[in-house]
Amino acid sequence: MVSIGIVGLPNAGKSSLFKALTGEAVEIAKYPFTTIKPHHGIVKVPDETLEALGKITPGNKVIPAGIEFVDIAGLIKGAHKGEGLGNEFLSHIRKVDAILEVVRAFEDSTVPHPEGSIDPERDKKIIREELIQADLSQIERAFEKYQSETKSGRTENARIFEVLKKTKELLKNNHIIRERLNTEEANLLKEFNFLTSKPLLVILNNPDLPLNLLAETAELEESEAKEIIKNYGFDENPLQNLIRKAFELLDLITFYTVKPPETRAWNVKKGTLLPEAGGAIHSDFQEKFIRAEVILAETLLAIGDWHKAKSQGKIRTEGREYIVQDKDVIEFKI
């Protein structure tokens, strides 16, 4: 399952967002470093197609795809040098697939800001600088290793060393990795898990819809929560759109399985081949893959039944070179 780390300066609203998204009970206080160990929670991805597929397979349990959100300790200026909970923060953020950055844009004299004033642009620069400096420290260590190996005649890592040199210069000039490397270069450096290579989504915690309010609605009945959200001028909970944006951020698509006892959604990266998609379900589906039967969800829903769709010749047989498409319904054969 993919994971997104919620980061930001202390008292930005990270834990409020985590509680609003997951419904998990976490301590939310007006002092820094309330969060020390990261909190983990699974959020269901809104999916109207899955709901519709569930109606044509009434005996099946309907299971949506999920994204793991991780509430990570706040960082402060100097985190890359170990200030505050810097080292711990950085070790946790390296483990996630993407970053959701919460930036404070609300005034509240009872909630201290670590920099003493409200300035969203300054706060974003602080976080950017800390991630860049952390990557520079990491790349220095990797650089020495690959430079030594290249000089000793080990040419298999020469291309990696070239990209590391380029990346080091980019970071020293205050550029972030994900915006400057092409796909081939990014793939070569994937094993290093650089912080500024991770996809980033920024959310502004402002008075128009403060995150602490959304956290409070997580404890209410659905009808009450909807009424509060509506009073702020939203037709749906903004967090639903945030979850969809996070899904897009990770470059994910959804495929479905409808074989009893489950109708289920699965997440895979765009460009995933059938055997790899099967591996998301169980390793046997990848290792013992023979073929798969595939139909687009829209087509299946129009016909209304898997067996009827098969008798009409609408279900295709695909092999291991087939690239899974968004909203495919798949039955794997092993």
Short mmCIF file of C-alpha atoms in Angstrom, two decimals:
data_model
loop_
_atom_site.label_atom_id
_atom_site.label_comp_id
_atom_site.label_asym_id
_atom_site.label_seq_id
_atom_site.Cartn_x
_atom_site.Cartn_y
_atom_site.Cartn_z
CA MET A 1 0.00 0.00 0.00
CA VAL A 2 1.28 3.45 -0.87
CA SER A 3 1.93 5.94 1.93
CA ILE A 4 1.89 9.73 2.22
CA GLY A 5 3.74 11.56 4.99
CA ILE A 6 2.08 14.64 6.49
CA VAL A 7 4.81 17.17 7.28
CA GLY A 8 5.18 20.80 8.28
CA LEU A 9 6.45 23.11 11.00
CA PRO A 10 5.16 22.60 14.57
CA ASN A 11 1.57 23.78 15.14
CA ALA A 12 0.81 23.95 11.41
CA GLY A 13 -2.15 21.55 11.75
CA LYS A 14 -0.59 18.24 10.72
CA SER A 15 -2.25 16.17 13.43
CA SER A 16 -5.60 17.90 12.82
CA LEU A 17 -5.39 16.92 9.16
CA PHE A 18 -4.43 13.36 10.07
CA LYS A 19 -7.39 13.05 12.44
CA ALA A 20 -9.75 14.59 9.86
CA LEU A 21 -8.58 12.15 7.17
CA THR A 22 -8.40 8.96 9.19
CA GLY A 23 -10.74 9.50 12.13
CA GLU A 24 -7.92 8.21 14.35
CA ALA A 25 -7.69 9.72 17.83
CA VAL A 26 -4.41 11.64 18.18
CA GLU A 27 -3.29 14.27 20.67
CA ILE A 28 -3.66 17.76 19.26
CA ALA A 29 -2.08 20.41 21.50
CA LYS A 30 -0.87 24.00 21.35
CA TYR A 31 2.79 23.24 21.93
CA PRO A 32 5.54 21.93 19.62
CA PHE A 33 6.46 18.28 19.17
CA THR A 34 3.19 16.82 20.46
CA THR A 35 3.77 14.20 17.79
CA ILE A 36 7.02 12.31 18.38
CA LYS A 37 6.42 8.82 17.05
CA PRO A 38 4.54 8.84 13.73
CA HIS A 39 0.86 7.91 13.62
CA HIS A 40 -0.39 5.68 10.81
CA GLY A 41 -3.91 5.50 9.39
CA ILE A 42 -5.59 4.06 6.30
CA VAL A 43 -7.94 6.22 4.24
CA LYS A 44 -10.41 4.76 1.75
CA VAL A 45 -10.21 6.20 -1.76
CA PRO A 46 -13.62 7.52 -2.92
CA ASP A 47 -14.71 5.42 -5.90
CA GLU A 48 -18.15 5.61 -7.55
CA THR A 49 -17.20 2.89 -10.04
CA LEU A 50 -16.48 0.44 -7.22
CA GLU A 51 -19.84 1.24 -5.62
CA ALA A 52 -21.59 0.53 -8.92
CA LEU A 53 -19.69 -2.75 -9.39
CA GLY A 54 -20.76 -3.72 -5.88
CA LYS A 55 -24.40 -3.44 -6.92
CA ILE A 56 -24.01 -5.99 -9.73
CA THR A 57 -22.22 -8.42 -7.38
CA PRO A 58 -24.60 -8.25 -4.38
CA GLY A 59 -23.16 -11.30 -2.59
CA ASN A 60 -19.66 -9.86 -2.53
CA LYS A 61 -18.05 -7.74 0.15
CA VAL A 62 -17.04 -4.37 -1.35
CA ILE A 63 -13.49 -3.29 -0.42
CA PRO A 64 -12.15 0.09 -1.60
CA ALA A 65 -8.52 0.88 -2.32
CA GLY A 66 -6.65 2.61 0.47
CA ILE A 67 -3.84 5.08 1.02
CA GLU A 68 -1.80 5.14 4.22
CA PHE A 69 -1.30 8.57 5.77
CA VAL A 70 1.51 9.09 8.27
CA ASP A 71 1.50 11.98 10.75
CA ILE A 72 5.21 12.84 11.14
CA ALA A 73 6.82 14.99 13.83
CA GLY A 74 7.13 18.69 13.02
CA LEU A 75 10.47 19.99 11.84
CA ILE A 76 12.14 23.30 12.55
CA LYS A 77 14.92 25.32 10.96
CA GLY A 78 18.13 23.32 11.35
CA ALA A 79 16.41 19.92 11.28
CA HIS A 80 19.04 18.52 8.90
CA LYS A 81 21.63 19.29 11.60
CA GLY A 82 19.58 17.43 14.20
CA GLU A 83 17.70 20.44 15.63
CA GLY A 84 14.39 19.59 17.31
CA LEU A 85 13.39 16.11 16.20
CA GLY A 86 15.20 16.61 12.89
CA ASN A 87 17.01 13.31 12.47
CA GLU A 88 13.97 11.32 13.55
CA PHE A 89 11.73 13.37 11.28
CA LEU A 90 13.98 12.76 8.28
CA SER A 91 14.22 9.02 8.89
CA HIS A 92 10.43 8.72 8.95
CA ILE A 93 9.85 10.81 5.85
CA ARG A 94 12.30 8.71 3.82
CA LYS A 95 9.93 5.75 4.22
CA VAL A 96 6.88 7.35 2.56
CA ASP A 97 6.04 7.51 -1.15
CA ALA A 98 4.92 11.15 -1.23
CA ILE A 99 4.79 14.25 0.96
CA LEU A 100 1.71 16.24 2.01
CA GLU A 101 2.96 19.54 3.40
CA VAL A 102 0.71 21.51 5.76
CA VAL A 103 1.42 25.24 5.85
CA ARG A 104 -0.09 27.47 8.52
CA ALA A 105 -2.01 30.55 7.35
CA PHE A 106 -4.12 31.30 10.44
CA GLU A 107 -3.54 33.73 13.30
CA ASP A 108 -4.07 32.51 16.86
CA SER A 109 -2.22 34.11 19.77
CA THR A 110 -2.82 31.00 21.89
CA VAL A 111 -1.03 28.74 19.38
CA PRO A 112 2.66 29.71 19.15
CA HIS A 113 4.48 29.66 15.82
CA PRO A 114 8.11 28.46 16.00
CA GLU A 115 9.22 31.45 13.89
CA GLY A 116 7.18 33.96 15.90
CA SER A 117 4.88 35.13 13.09
CA ILE A 118 2.59 33.85 10.33
CA ASP A 119 4.28 33.77 6.92
CA PRO A 120 3.32 30.81 4.68
CA GLU A 121 5.94 31.56 2.00
CA ARG A 122 8.72 31.69 4.58
CA ASP A 123 7.53 28.42 6.12
CA LYS A 124 7.50 26.67 2.75
CA LYS A 125 11.05 27.88 2.12
CA ILE A 126 12.17 26.52 5.50
CA ILE A 127 10.83 23.06 4.73
CA ARG A 128 12.25 23.13 1.20
CA GLU A 129 15.68 24.13 2.52
CA GLU A 130 15.68 21.41 5.18
CA LEU A 131 14.81 18.70 2.64
CA ILE A 132 17.46 19.98 0.21
CA GLN A 133 20.13 20.04 2.92
CA ALA A 134 19.19 16.54 4.05
CA ASP A 135 19.54 15.29 0.47
CA LEU A 136 22.89 17.05 0.11
CA SER A 137 24.20 15.30 3.22
CA GLN A 138 23.04 11.96 1.85
CA ILE A 139 24.42 12.58 -1.62
CA GLU A 140 27.85 13.48 -0.23
CA ARG A 141 28.12 9.99 1.27
CA ALA A 142 26.90 8.29 -1.92
CA PHE A 143 29.13 10.50 -4.05
CA GLU A 144 32.29 9.41 -2.26
CA LYS A 145 31.43 5.72 -2.68
CA TYR A 146 30.61 5.91 -6.40
CA GLN A 147 33.53 8.21 -7.16
CA SER A 148 35.91 5.72 -5.53
CA GLU A 149 34.39 2.78 -7.43
CA THR A 150 34.54 4.63 -10.75
CA LYS A 151 38.22 5.53 -10.23
CA SER A 152 39.03 1.92 -9.38
CA GLY A 153 37.72 0.80 -12.79
CA ARG A 154 34.25 -0.44 -11.85
CA THR A 155 32.37 0.96 -14.83
CA GLU A 156 28.94 -0.56 -14.11
CA ASN A 157 28.16 2.36 -11.77
CA ALA A 158 29.60 5.07 -14.00
CA ARG A 159 26.20 6.30 -15.17
CA ILE A 160 24.93 6.50 -11.59
CA PHE A 161 27.99 8.54 -10.68
CA GLU A 162 27.27 10.93 -13.57
CA VAL A 163 23.71 11.49 -12.36
CA LEU A 164 24.86 11.89 -8.77
CA LYS A 165 27.26 14.64 -9.90
CA LYS A 166 24.46 16.40 -11.74
CA THR A 167 22.13 16.03 -8.78
CA LYS A 168 24.70 17.34 -6.32
CA GLU A 169 25.06 20.53 -8.36
CA LEU A 170 21.29 20.92 -8.61
CA LEU A 171 20.90 20.67 -4.85
CA LYS A 172 23.80 23.07 -4.19
CA ASN A 173 21.96 25.58 -6.41
CA ASN A 174 18.77 25.15 -4.35
CA HIS A 175 16.90 23.07 -6.92
CA ILE A 176 14.82 20.03 -5.99
CA ILE A 177 15.38 16.67 -7.63
CA ARG A 178 11.88 15.86 -8.87
CA GLU A 179 11.76 19.02 -11.00
CA ARG A 180 15.14 18.62 -12.70
CA LEU A 181 15.82 14.95 -13.52
CA ASN A 182 14.35 13.03 -16.47
CA THR A 183 12.73 9.62 -16.01
CA GLU A 184 15.88 7.63 -16.75
CA GLU A 185 17.93 9.68 -14.29
CA ALA A 186 15.25 9.52 -11.60
CA ASN A 187 15.02 5.73 -11.92
CA LEU A 188 18.80 5.39 -11.54
CA LEU A 189 18.64 7.24 -8.23
CA LYS A 190 15.47 5.57 -6.94
CA GLU A 191 17.36 3.40 -4.46
CA PHE A 192 18.67 6.49 -2.63
CA ASN A 193 15.13 7.60 -1.75
CA PHE A 194 16.01 11.30 -1.79
CA LEU A 195 13.48 13.50 -0.01
CA THR A 196 13.18 16.11 -2.78
CA SER A 197 12.56 13.38 -5.35
CA LYS A 198 9.22 12.54 -3.71
CA PRO A 199 5.96 13.94 -5.13
CA LEU A 200 4.72 16.92 -3.08
CA LEU A 201 1.26 18.33 -2.36
CA VAL A 202 0.85 21.52 -0.29
CA ILE A 203 -2.27 22.32 1.74
CA LEU A 204 -2.84 25.74 3.27
CA ASN A 205 -4.42 25.66 6.73
CA ASN A 206 -6.45 28.86 6.62
CA PRO A 207 -9.59 30.36 8.25
CA ASP A 208 -11.78 29.59 5.19
CA LEU A 209 -11.88 25.96 6.35
CA PRO A 210 -9.49 25.34 9.25
CA LEU A 211 -8.15 21.84 9.69
CA ASN A 212 -9.10 21.74 13.37
CA LEU A 213 -12.75 22.11 12.30
CA LEU A 214 -12.41 19.22 9.87
CA ALA A 215 -10.83 17.17 12.67
CA GLU A 216 -13.85 17.87 14.87
CA THR A 217 -16.27 16.74 12.14
CA ALA A 218 -14.51 13.35 12.10
CA GLU A 219 -16.12 12.69 15.51
CA LEU A 220 -19.65 13.61 14.37
CA GLU A 221 -22.43 11.69 12.68
CA GLU A 222 -22.20 11.91 8.88
CA SER A 223 -25.33 14.10 8.61
CA GLU A 224 -23.98 16.59 11.18
CA ALA A 225 -20.57 16.70 9.50
CA LYS A 226 -22.16 17.34 6.10
CA GLU A 227 -24.20 20.21 7.51
CA ILE A 228 -21.11 21.92 8.94
CA ILE A 229 -19.22 21.46 5.67
CA LYS A 230 -22.21 22.83 3.74
CA ASN A 231 -22.29 25.93 5.95
CA TYR A 232 -18.76 26.67 4.78
CA GLY A 233 -19.95 26.57 1.17
CA PHE A 234 -18.77 23.08 0.14
CA ASP A 235 -20.98 20.48 -1.55
CA GLU A 236 -18.70 17.68 -0.34
CA ASN A 237 -16.03 17.32 2.31
CA PRO A 238 -12.89 18.95 0.84
CA LEU A 239 -10.91 16.02 2.19
CA GLN A 240 -12.51 13.78 -0.44
CA ASN A 241 -10.96 15.94 -3.14
CA LEU A 242 -7.67 15.94 -1.22
CA ILE A 243 -7.63 12.13 -1.22
CA ARG A 244 -8.26 12.08 -4.98
CA LYS A 245 -5.45 14.63 -5.49
CA ALA A 246 -3.12 12.47 -3.41
CA PHE A 247 -4.07 9.49 -5.58
CA GLU A 248 -3.20 11.45 -8.73
CA LEU A 249 0.00 12.74 -7.13
CA LEU A 250 1.27 9.19 -6.83
CA ASP A 251 0.49 8.51 -10.52
CA LEU A 252 -1.83 5.65 -9.60
CA ILE A 253 -4.63 3.94 -11.48
CA THR A 254 -7.31 1.60 -10.19
CA PHE A 255 -8.26 -1.87 -11.38
CA TYR A 256 -10.94 -4.13 -9.96
CA THR A 257 -11.57 -7.77 -9.15
CA VAL A 258 -15.15 -9.00 -8.81
CA LYS A 259 -14.70 -12.70 -8.16
CA PRO A 260 -16.53 -13.94 -5.01
CA PRO A 261 -16.32 -13.29 -2.13
CA GLU A 262 -15.03 -9.76 -2.88
CA THR A 263 -15.55 -6.86 -5.23
CA ARG A 264 -12.35 -4.95 -4.66
CA ALA A 265 -10.33 -1.97 -5.92
CA TRP A 266 -6.56 -2.14 -6.24
CA ASN A 267 -3.97 0.60 -6.78
CA VAL A 268 -1.02 0.26 -9.18
CA LYS A 269 1.27 2.73 -10.94
CA LYS A 270 0.44 3.78 -14.50
CA GLY A 271 2.25 1.53 -16.96
CA THR A 272 2.02 -1.60 -14.81
CA LEU A 273 1.95 -4.94 -16.67
CA LEU A 274 -0.60 -7.63 -15.83
CA PRO A 275 1.73 -9.93 -13.84
CA GLU A 276 2.92 -7.01 -11.69
CA ALA A 277 -0.68 -5.95 -11.09
CA GLY A 278 -1.46 -9.49 -10.02
CA GLY A 279 1.40 -9.23 -7.53
CA ALA A 280 -0.52 -6.44 -5.79
CA ILE A 281 -3.10 -9.08 -4.88
CA HIS A 282 -0.80 -12.01 -4.09
CA SER A 283 2.72 -13.02 -5.07
CA ASP A 284 1.34 -16.21 -6.70
CA PHE A 285 -0.61 -14.07 -9.18
CA GLN A 286 2.67 -12.63 -10.42
CA GLU A 287 4.94 -15.67 -10.19
CA LYS A 288 2.43 -18.16 -11.64
CA PHE A 289 0.70 -15.81 -14.08
CA ILE A 290 -0.65 -17.46 -17.25
CA ARG A 291 -3.16 -14.97 -18.63
CA ALA A 292 -6.03 -12.74 -17.54
CA GLU A 293 -9.57 -11.95 -18.63
CA VAL A 294 -10.14 -8.20 -18.89
CA ILE A 295 -13.07 -5.87 -19.43
CA LEU A 296 -13.47 -2.14 -18.86
CA ALA A 297 -15.68 -1.43 -15.83
CA GLU A 298 -17.93 0.87 -17.88
CA THR A 299 -18.63 -1.94 -20.35
CA LEU A 300 -19.30 -4.47 -17.60
CA LEU A 301 -21.66 -2.10 -15.82
CA ALA A 302 -23.59 -1.44 -19.06
CA ILE A 303 -24.08 -5.19 -19.58
CA GLY A 304 -24.70 -5.84 -15.89
CA ASP A 305 -23.20 -9.33 -15.51
CA TRP A 306 -19.77 -10.95 -15.97
CA HIS A 307 -21.10 -14.16 -17.55
CA LYS A 308 -23.36 -12.25 -19.92
CA ALA A 309 -20.44 -10.03 -20.95
CA LYS A 310 -18.37 -13.14 -21.63
CA SER A 311 -21.08 -14.74 -23.76
CA GLN A 312 -21.27 -11.52 -25.80
CA GLY A 313 -17.52 -11.62 -26.47
CA LYS A 314 -16.85 -8.43 -24.50
CA ILE A 315 -14.24 -9.96 -22.20
CA ARG A 316 -10.74 -10.09 -23.68
CA THR A 317 -7.94 -12.52 -22.95
CA GLU A 318 -4.68 -10.67 -22.34
CA GLY A 319 -1.13 -11.86 -21.71
CA ARG A 320 1.85 -10.73 -19.66
CA GLU A 321 2.71 -7.81 -21.99
CA TYR A 322 -0.65 -6.10 -21.49
CA ILE A 323 -0.47 -2.74 -19.68
CA VAL A 324 -3.26 -2.42 -17.14
CA GLN A 325 -5.62 0.47 -17.87
CA ASP A 326 -7.49 2.61 -15.37
CA LYS A 327 -10.88 1.04 -14.46
CA ASP A 328 -10.06 -2.40 -15.89
CA VAL A 329 -11.90 -5.31 -14.29
CA ILE A 330 -9.55 -8.29 -14.25
CA GLU A 331 -9.73 -12.00 -13.50
CA PHE A 332 -6.25 -13.50 -13.21
CA LYS A 333 -5.50 -17.06 -14.35
CA ILE A 334 -2.61 -18.91 -12.74
#
